[in-house]
Coordinates of C-alpha atoms in Angstrom, one line a residue:
Chain A
X1 CA 9.5 3.4 -7.7
X2 CA 6.4 5.1 -5.8
X3 CA 6.7 8.8 -4.0
X4 CA 4.2 9.9 -1.4
X5 CA 3.7 13.2 0.1
X6 CA 1.9 13.8 3.6
X7 CA 1.5 16.7 5.2
X8 CA 3.4 16.1 8.5
X9 CA 1.7 17.3 11.1
X10 CA -1.7 19.3 10.9
X11 CA -3.9 20.3 14.3
X12 CA -7.4 20.3 14.4
X13 CA -10.2 21.3 17.1
X14 CA -12.8 18.2 18.7
X15 CA -15.5 18.4 16.8
X16 CA -14.5 19.0 13.9
X17 CA -13.9 17.9 10.0
X18 CA -10.3 17.4 9.1
X19 CA -9.0 16.1 5.8
X20 CA -5.7 14.7 5.9
X21 CA -4.1 15.2 1.7
X22 CA -1.8 12.2 0.4
X23 CA -0.7 12.8 -3.6
X24 CA 1.8 9.9 -5.1
X25 CA 4.3 9.0 -7.8
X26 CA 4.1 5.7 -9.0
X27 CA 4.8 3.4 -12.3
X28 CA 2.1 1.0 -11.8
X29 CA -0.9 1.6 -8.6
X30 CA -3.0 -1.2 -8.0
X31 CA -4.9 0.6 -4.5
X32 CA -4.5 3.4 -1.6
X33 CA -4.5 2.6 2.1
X34 CA -5.2 4.5 5.2
X35 CA -3.9 3.0 8.1
X36 CA -4.0 5.2 11.8
X37 CA -1.1 4.5 14.4
X38 CA -1.0 5.4 17.9
X39 CA 1.9 6.7 19.1
X40 CA 4.3 3.4 19.8
X41 CA 1.9 1.3 18.9
X42 CA 1.0 -0.9 14.7
X43 CA -0.6 1.1 12.6
X44 CA -4.3 -0.3 12.4
X45 CA -6.4 -0.5 8.6
X46 CA -9.1 2.4 8.4
X47 CA -10.1 2.1 4.5
X48 CA -9.0 0.6 1.3
X49 CA -9.6 2.8 -2.0
X50 CA -8.9 1.3 -5.6
X51 CA -11.5 3.6 -7.7
X52 CA -12.2 6.4 -7.8
X53 CA -14.5 8.5 -5.7
X54 CA -15.0 8.0 -2.1
X55 CA -15.8 5.4 0.2
X56 CA -17.6 5.5 3.5
X57 CA -16.9 3.9 7.1
X58 CA -18.9 5.6 9.5
X59 CA -16.4 8.8 10.8
X60 CA -14.4 7.9 8.0
X61 CA -14.1 8.4 4.3
X62 CA -11.7 7.7 1.9
X63 CA -11.5 9.7 -1.8
X64 CA -9.4 9.1 -4.5
X65 CA -8.6 10.2 -8.4
X66 CA -5.9 8.4 -9.9
X67 CA -6.0 10.2 -13.1
X68 CA -3.9 13.2 -9.5
X69 CA -2.5 10.7 -8.0
X70 CA -4.7 12.3 -5.2
X71 CA -6.2 11.0 -2.3
X72 CA -7.7 12.3 1.0
X73 CA -8.6 10.6 4.3
X74 CA -11.6 12.7 5.6
X75 CA -12.4 12.1 9.7
X76 CA -15.5 13.9 11.1
X77 CA -16.9 14.4 14.3
X78 CA -13.0 14.9 15.7
X79 CA -12.6 13.3 18.8
X80 CA -9.6 13.7 21.3
X81 CA -8.6 9.9 21.0
X82 CA -7.5 10.5 17.2
X83 CA -4.4 12.5 17.9
X84 CA -2.9 10.2 16.0
X85 CA -0.3 9.3 12.7
X86 CA -2.5 8.8 9.8
X87 CA 0.0 6.8 7.3
X88 CA -0.9 6.8 3.1
X89 CA 0.2 3.5 1.5
X90 CA -0.3 2.6 -1.9
X91 CA 0.4 -0.8 -3.6
X92 CA 2.3 -1.2 -7.1
X93 CA 0.3 -2.6 -10.4
X94 CA -1.2 -6.0 -9.8
X95 CA 0.4 -9.4 -9.6
X96 CA 2.7 -7.5 -7.6
X97 CA 4.2 -9.6 -4.1
X98 CA 6.2 -6.3 -2.5
X99 CA 2.9 -5.0 -1.6
X100 CA 2.6 -1.6 0.2
X101 CA 4.8 1.6 0.0
X102 CA 3.7 3.8 2.9
X103 CA 4.3 7.2 3.2
X104 CA 6.3 9.5 6.4
X105 CA 3.0 9.8 8.0
X106 CA 0.9 13.0 9.4
X107 CA 0.8 13.1 12.7
X108 CA -3.0 14.8 13.6
X109 CA -3.5 16.7 17.0
X110 CA -6.6 17.0 18.4
X111 CA -7.6 19.6 20.5
X112 CA -10.3 20.1 23.6
Chain B
X1 CA -8.4 -14.5 19.0
X2 CA -6.0 -14.8 15.8
X3 CA -3.1 -12.4 15.4
X4 CA 1.0 -11.5 15.5
X5 CA 3.0 -11.9 18.1
X6 CA 6.5 -9.9 18.3
X7 CA 8.4 -10.8 21.4
X8 CA 10.4 -9.4 22.5
X9 CA 8.5 -6.0 23.4
X10 CA 12.3 -4.0 23.9
X11 CA 15.7 -5.2 23.1
X12 CA 18.9 -4.0 23.9
X13 CA 22.2 -4.8 21.2
X14 CA 25.5 -4.8 21.9
X15 CA 27.9 -3.4 19.6
X16 CA 29.6 -6.5 17.3
X17 CA 25.9 -8.8 18.7
X18 CA 23.1 -10.4 16.0
X19 CA 19.7 -10.4 17.8
X20 CA 16.1 -12.0 16.4
X21 CA 13.4 -10.5 17.0
X22 CA 10.1 -13.0 17.0
X23 CA 7.2 -12.5 14.3
X24 CA 4.1 -15.3 14.9
X25 CA 0.5 -14.8 13.2
X26 CA -1.9 -17.9 13.6
X27 CA -4.3 -15.9 10.9
X28 CA -3.3 -18.3 8.3
X29 CA -1.8 -15.5 6.1
X30 CA 0.6 -16.4 3.2
X31 CA 2.2 -13.5 3.1
X32 CA 4.6 -11.9 5.8
X33 CA 6.4 -8.7 6.2
X34 CA 9.7 -6.8 7.9
X35 CA 9.2 -3.3 8.2
X36 CA 10.7 -0.3 10.0
X37 CA 10.6 2.6 11.5
X38 CA 12.5 5.6 12.4
X39 CA 10.7 8.5 14.5
X40 CA 8.6 10.9 12.3
X41 CA 9.1 8.6 9.1
X42 CA 7.3 6.4 7.2
X43 CA 7.1 3.0 7.1
X44 CA 10.0 1.1 5.2
X45 CA 10.2 -2.2 3.9
X46 CA 13.5 -5.0 4.8
X47 CA 12.4 -8.0 4.2
X48 CA 8.9 -9.8 2.9
X49 CA 7.8 -13.8 1.9
X50 CA 4.5 -15.1 -0.3
X51 CA 5.7 -18.1 0.9
X52 CA 7.2 -20.5 3.4
X53 CA 10.5 -20.7 2.2
X54 CA 10.6 -18.3 -0.1
X55 CA 11.6 -14.4 0.6
X56 CA 12.3 -11.1 -0.7
X57 CA 14.7 -8.1 0.3
X58 CA 12.9 -4.6 0.4
X59 CA 14.3 -1.8 0.0
X60 CA 17.0 -2.0 3.4
X61 CA 17.8 -5.8 3.5
X62 CA 21.7 -4.6 4.4
X63 CA 22.8 -5.3 7.5
X64 CA 19.6 -7.6 7.8
X65 CA 18.9 -11.3 7.4
X66 CA 15.1 -13.7 7.8
X67 CA 14.2 -17.4 7.7
X68 CA 10.3 -18.6 6.0
X69 CA 10.5 -22.0 7.7
X70 CA 7.1 -22.3 8.7
X71 CA 3.7 -20.6 7.5
X72 CA 3.3 -19.3 10.6
X73 CA 6.9 -17.5 12.0
X74 CA 8.4 -14.9 10.0
X75 CA 12.1 -13.8 12.1
X76 CA 14.4 -11.1 11.4
X77 CA 17.6 -10.9 12.9
X78 CA 19.7 -7.6 13.0
X79 CA 23.1 -8.4 11.8
X80 CA 26.3 -6.6 13.3
X81 CA 26.5 -4.9 9.8
X82 CA 23.2 -3.2 10.5
X83 CA 25.2 0.3 12.0
X84 CA 22.1 2.1 13.1
X85 CA 20.0 0.2 14.1
X86 CA 17.9 1.2 16.2
X87 CA 14.3 1.5 15.7
X88 CA 10.7 0.5 16.2
X89 CA 10.6 -3.1 14.1
X90 CA 7.4 -3.9 12.3
X91 CA 6.0 -6.7 11.2
X92 CA 2.7 -7.9 9.1
X93 CA 0.8 -10.1 7.1
X94 CA -1.3 -10.5 4.3
X95 CA -4.0 -12.9 2.8
X96 CA -3.0 -13.7 -0.1
X97 CA -5.9 -11.8 -2.0
X98 CA -7.1 -13.0 -5.6
X99 CA -5.0 -11.1 -7.6
X100 CA -3.8 -9.2 -4.6
X101 CA -6.7 -7.4 -4.6
X102 CA -8.3 -5.2 -1.3
X103 CA -7.1 -7.4 1.5
X104 CA -5.3 -5.6 4.3
X105 CA -1.8 -6.1 5.7
X106 CA -1.9 -6.9 9.7
X107 CA 0.5 -5.7 12.0
X108 CA 2.0 -6.0 14.6
X109 CA 2.2 -4.2 18.5
X110 CA 6.5 -3.7 16.9
X111 CA 9.6 -4.0 19.2
X112 CA 11.6 -1.5 20.3
X113 CA 15.8 -1.9 19.7
X114 CA 18.5 0.1 20.6
X115 CA 21.6 0.1 21.0
X116 CA 24.0 0.2 24.3

């Protein structure tokens, strides 16, 4: 089975940088996804990591350490519209049909 | 535009009633999924299907049923056996990448189900 932990809530100021951590325990691993979800809306895909290291996409970056079972999502130059829930999701080993197990999400509030 | 369409957006169920949530995709994706989301919680997998006429139970399948008669459609029925159906239901789909590689799931806008 899988166990995924994220902080429940975080608060940051507009223009700042925030790091959202995710730790996981899994019997197999074939990638980690980050999704953004605004209240009452569908989650939207942000990033994917399967190898150790940093993946950068504009203001958003995601880091993975497989040996530590750890990932973080880094958001730079925060904007008010970044206020949302951020979901960490892990995929089981190769060939897994069930795809993803989601964490409970981190609710980020960006203050002016 | 390609995407995933869920309907209705809001649904109310009476005691003892079965209700069916619709999910249609025109992305030509092989795999489709149903998740349930409760307030302040992550997504929990109800059922998933990798191919037409085949589907598998997820973590919380009790009280739910699905069918996959067409590639584009994966309806979810919430039966009267599901005693706590009030939740936000999300349908998703993805391509079957080589070795199930980095193919993200795409989500519909969700159906919010409540008990009358």
